[in-house]
JSON list of C-alpha atoms in Angstrom, two decimals:
[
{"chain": "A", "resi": 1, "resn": "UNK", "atom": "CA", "xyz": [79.72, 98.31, 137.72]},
{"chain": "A", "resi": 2, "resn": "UNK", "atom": "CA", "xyz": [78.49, 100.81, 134.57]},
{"chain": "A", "resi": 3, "resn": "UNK", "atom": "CA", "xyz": [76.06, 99.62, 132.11]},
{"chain": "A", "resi": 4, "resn": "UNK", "atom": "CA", "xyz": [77.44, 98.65, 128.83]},
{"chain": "A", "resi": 5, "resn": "UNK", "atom": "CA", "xyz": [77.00, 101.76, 126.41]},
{"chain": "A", "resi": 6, "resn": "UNK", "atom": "CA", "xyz": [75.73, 99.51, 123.69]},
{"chain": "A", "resi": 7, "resn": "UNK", "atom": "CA", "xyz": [75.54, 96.57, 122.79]},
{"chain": "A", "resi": 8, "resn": "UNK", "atom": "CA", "xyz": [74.78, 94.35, 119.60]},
{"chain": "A", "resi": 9, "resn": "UNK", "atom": "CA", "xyz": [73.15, 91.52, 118.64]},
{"chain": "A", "resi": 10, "resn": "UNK", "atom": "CA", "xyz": [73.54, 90.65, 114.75]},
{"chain": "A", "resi": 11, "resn": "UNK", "atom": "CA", "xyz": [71.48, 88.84, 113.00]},
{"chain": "A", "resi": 12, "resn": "UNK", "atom": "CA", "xyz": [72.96, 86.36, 110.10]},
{"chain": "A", "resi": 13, "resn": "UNK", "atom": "CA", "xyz": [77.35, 86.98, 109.77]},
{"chain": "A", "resi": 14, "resn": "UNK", "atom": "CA", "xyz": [78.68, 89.23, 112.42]},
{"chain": "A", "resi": 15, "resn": "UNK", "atom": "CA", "xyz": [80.65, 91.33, 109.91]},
{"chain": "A", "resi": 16, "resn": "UNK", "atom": "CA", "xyz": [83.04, 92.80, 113.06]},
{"chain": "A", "resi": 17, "resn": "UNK", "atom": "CA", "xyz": [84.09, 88.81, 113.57]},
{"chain": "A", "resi": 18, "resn": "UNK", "atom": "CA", "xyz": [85.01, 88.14, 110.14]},
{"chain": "A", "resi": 19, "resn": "UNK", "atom": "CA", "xyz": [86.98, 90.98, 109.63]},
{"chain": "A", "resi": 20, "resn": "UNK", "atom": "CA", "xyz": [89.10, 90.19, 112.76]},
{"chain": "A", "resi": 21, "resn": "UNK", "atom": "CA", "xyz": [89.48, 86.79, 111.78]},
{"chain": "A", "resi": 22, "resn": "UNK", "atom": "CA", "xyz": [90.71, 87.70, 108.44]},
{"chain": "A", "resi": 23, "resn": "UNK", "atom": "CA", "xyz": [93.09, 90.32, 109.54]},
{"chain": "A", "resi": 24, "resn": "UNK", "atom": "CA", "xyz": [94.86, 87.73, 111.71]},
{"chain": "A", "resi": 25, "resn": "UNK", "atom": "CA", "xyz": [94.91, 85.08, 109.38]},
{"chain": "A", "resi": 26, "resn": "UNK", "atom": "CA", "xyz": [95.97, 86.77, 106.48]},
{"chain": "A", "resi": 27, "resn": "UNK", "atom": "CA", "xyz": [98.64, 87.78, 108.43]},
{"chain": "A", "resi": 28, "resn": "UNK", "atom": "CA", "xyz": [99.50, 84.29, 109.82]},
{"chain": "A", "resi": 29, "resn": "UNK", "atom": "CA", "xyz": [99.06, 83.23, 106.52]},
{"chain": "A", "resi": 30, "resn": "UNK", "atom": "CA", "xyz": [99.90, 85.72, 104.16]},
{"chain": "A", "resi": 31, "resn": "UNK", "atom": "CA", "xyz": [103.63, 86.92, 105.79]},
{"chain": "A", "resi": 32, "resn": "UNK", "atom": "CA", "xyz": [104.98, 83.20, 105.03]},
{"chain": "A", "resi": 33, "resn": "UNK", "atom": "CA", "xyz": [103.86, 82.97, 101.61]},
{"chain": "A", "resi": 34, "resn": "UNK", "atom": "CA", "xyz": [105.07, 86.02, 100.85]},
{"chain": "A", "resi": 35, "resn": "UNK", "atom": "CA", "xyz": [108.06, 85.21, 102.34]},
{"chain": "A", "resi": 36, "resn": "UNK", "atom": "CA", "xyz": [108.47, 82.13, 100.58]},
{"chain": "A", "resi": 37, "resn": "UNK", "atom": "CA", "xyz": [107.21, 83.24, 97.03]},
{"chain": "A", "resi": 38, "resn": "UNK", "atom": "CA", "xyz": [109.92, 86.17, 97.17]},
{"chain": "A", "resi": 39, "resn": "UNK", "atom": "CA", "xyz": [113.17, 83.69, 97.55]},
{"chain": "A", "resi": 40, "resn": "UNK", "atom": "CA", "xyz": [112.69, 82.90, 93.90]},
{"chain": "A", "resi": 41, "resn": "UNK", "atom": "CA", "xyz": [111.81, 86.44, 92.75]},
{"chain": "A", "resi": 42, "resn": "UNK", "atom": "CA", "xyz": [114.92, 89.15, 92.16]},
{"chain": "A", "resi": 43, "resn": "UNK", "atom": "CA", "xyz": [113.81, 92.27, 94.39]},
{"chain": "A", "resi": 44, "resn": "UNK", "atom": "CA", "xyz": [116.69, 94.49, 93.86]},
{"chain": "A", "resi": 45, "resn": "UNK", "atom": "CA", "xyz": [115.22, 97.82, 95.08]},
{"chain": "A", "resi": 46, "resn": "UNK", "atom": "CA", "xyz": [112.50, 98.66, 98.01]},
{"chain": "A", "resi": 47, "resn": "UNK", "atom": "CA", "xyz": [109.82, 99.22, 95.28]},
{"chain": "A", "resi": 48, "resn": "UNK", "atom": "CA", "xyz": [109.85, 95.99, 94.09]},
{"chain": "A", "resi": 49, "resn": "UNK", "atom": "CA", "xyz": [109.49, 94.70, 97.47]},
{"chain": "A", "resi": 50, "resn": "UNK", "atom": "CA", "xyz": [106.59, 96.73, 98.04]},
{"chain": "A", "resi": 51, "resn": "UNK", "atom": "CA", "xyz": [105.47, 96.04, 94.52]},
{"chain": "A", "resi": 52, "resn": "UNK", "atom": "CA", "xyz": [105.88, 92.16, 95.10]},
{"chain": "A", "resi": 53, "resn": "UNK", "atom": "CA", "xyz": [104.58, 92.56, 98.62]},
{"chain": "A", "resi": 54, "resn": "UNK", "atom": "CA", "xyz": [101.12, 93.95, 97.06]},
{"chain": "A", "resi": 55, "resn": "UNK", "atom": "CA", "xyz": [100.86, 91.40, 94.36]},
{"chain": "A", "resi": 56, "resn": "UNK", "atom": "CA", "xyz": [100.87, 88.32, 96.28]},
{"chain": "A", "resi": 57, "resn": "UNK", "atom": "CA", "xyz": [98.76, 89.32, 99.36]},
{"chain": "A", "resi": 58, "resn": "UNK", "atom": "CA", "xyz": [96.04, 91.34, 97.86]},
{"chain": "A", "resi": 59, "resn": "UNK", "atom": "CA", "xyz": [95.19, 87.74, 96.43]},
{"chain": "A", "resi": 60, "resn": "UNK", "atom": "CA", "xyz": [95.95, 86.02, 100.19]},
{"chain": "A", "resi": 61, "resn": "UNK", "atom": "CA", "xyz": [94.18, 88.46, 101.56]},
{"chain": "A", "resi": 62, "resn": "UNK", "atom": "CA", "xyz": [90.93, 87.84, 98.84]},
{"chain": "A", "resi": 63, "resn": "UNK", "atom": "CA", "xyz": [90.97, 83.93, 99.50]},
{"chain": "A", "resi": 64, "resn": "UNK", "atom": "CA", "xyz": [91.28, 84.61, 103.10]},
{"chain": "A", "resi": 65, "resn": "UNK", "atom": "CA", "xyz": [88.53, 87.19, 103.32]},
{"chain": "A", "resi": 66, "resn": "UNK", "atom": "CA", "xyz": [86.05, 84.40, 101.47]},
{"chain": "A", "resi": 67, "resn": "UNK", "atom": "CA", "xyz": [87.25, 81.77, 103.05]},
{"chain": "A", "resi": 68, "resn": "UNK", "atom": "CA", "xyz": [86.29, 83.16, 106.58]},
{"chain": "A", "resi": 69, "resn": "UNK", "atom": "CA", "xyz": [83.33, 84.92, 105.30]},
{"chain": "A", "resi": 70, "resn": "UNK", "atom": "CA", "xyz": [81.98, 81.19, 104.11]},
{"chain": "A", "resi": 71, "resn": "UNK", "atom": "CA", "xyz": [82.60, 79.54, 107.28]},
{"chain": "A", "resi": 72, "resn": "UNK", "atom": "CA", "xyz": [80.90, 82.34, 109.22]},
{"chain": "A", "resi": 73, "resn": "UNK", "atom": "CA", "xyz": [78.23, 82.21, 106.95]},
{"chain": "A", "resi": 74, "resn": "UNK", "atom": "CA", "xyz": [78.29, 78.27, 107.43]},
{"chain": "A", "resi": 75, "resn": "UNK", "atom": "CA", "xyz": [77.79, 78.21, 111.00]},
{"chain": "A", "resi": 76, "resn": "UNK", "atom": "CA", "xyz": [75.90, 80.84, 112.12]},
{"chain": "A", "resi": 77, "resn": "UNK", "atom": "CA", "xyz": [73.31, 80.04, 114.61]}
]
């Protein structure tokens, strides 16, 4: 069996962690609230999908990135 090339051992938030965690939840999160925010919203043309799209998870995607960034910070070891 090879020898690991690296490895790491942070010290405080593992950064790699919350980003992974926020990527995934802002996606489990983030697609149905965007989903459901746009069924009252007229989107007639692909750019105000996109536009709409933007608008509503840039903020998911905020709250999310805090949200998991406090609980790592919360229980780290």
């Amino acid at each position: 069996m090879p020898e690991p090339v690296e490895t790491t051992s942070p010290d405080g938030v593992d950064y790699g962690w919350v980003m992974q965690t926020t990527f995934v939840a802002t996606i489990l999160v983030g697609a149905p609230v965007v989903v459901l925010l746009s069924t009252a919203a007229p989107l007639p043309t692909w750019a105000d999908r996109v536009e709409f799209a933007i608008r509503v998870g840039a903020p998911v995607w905020l709250v999310t990135s805090i949200v998991v960034f406090a609980y790592a910070k919360r229980t780290q070891t």
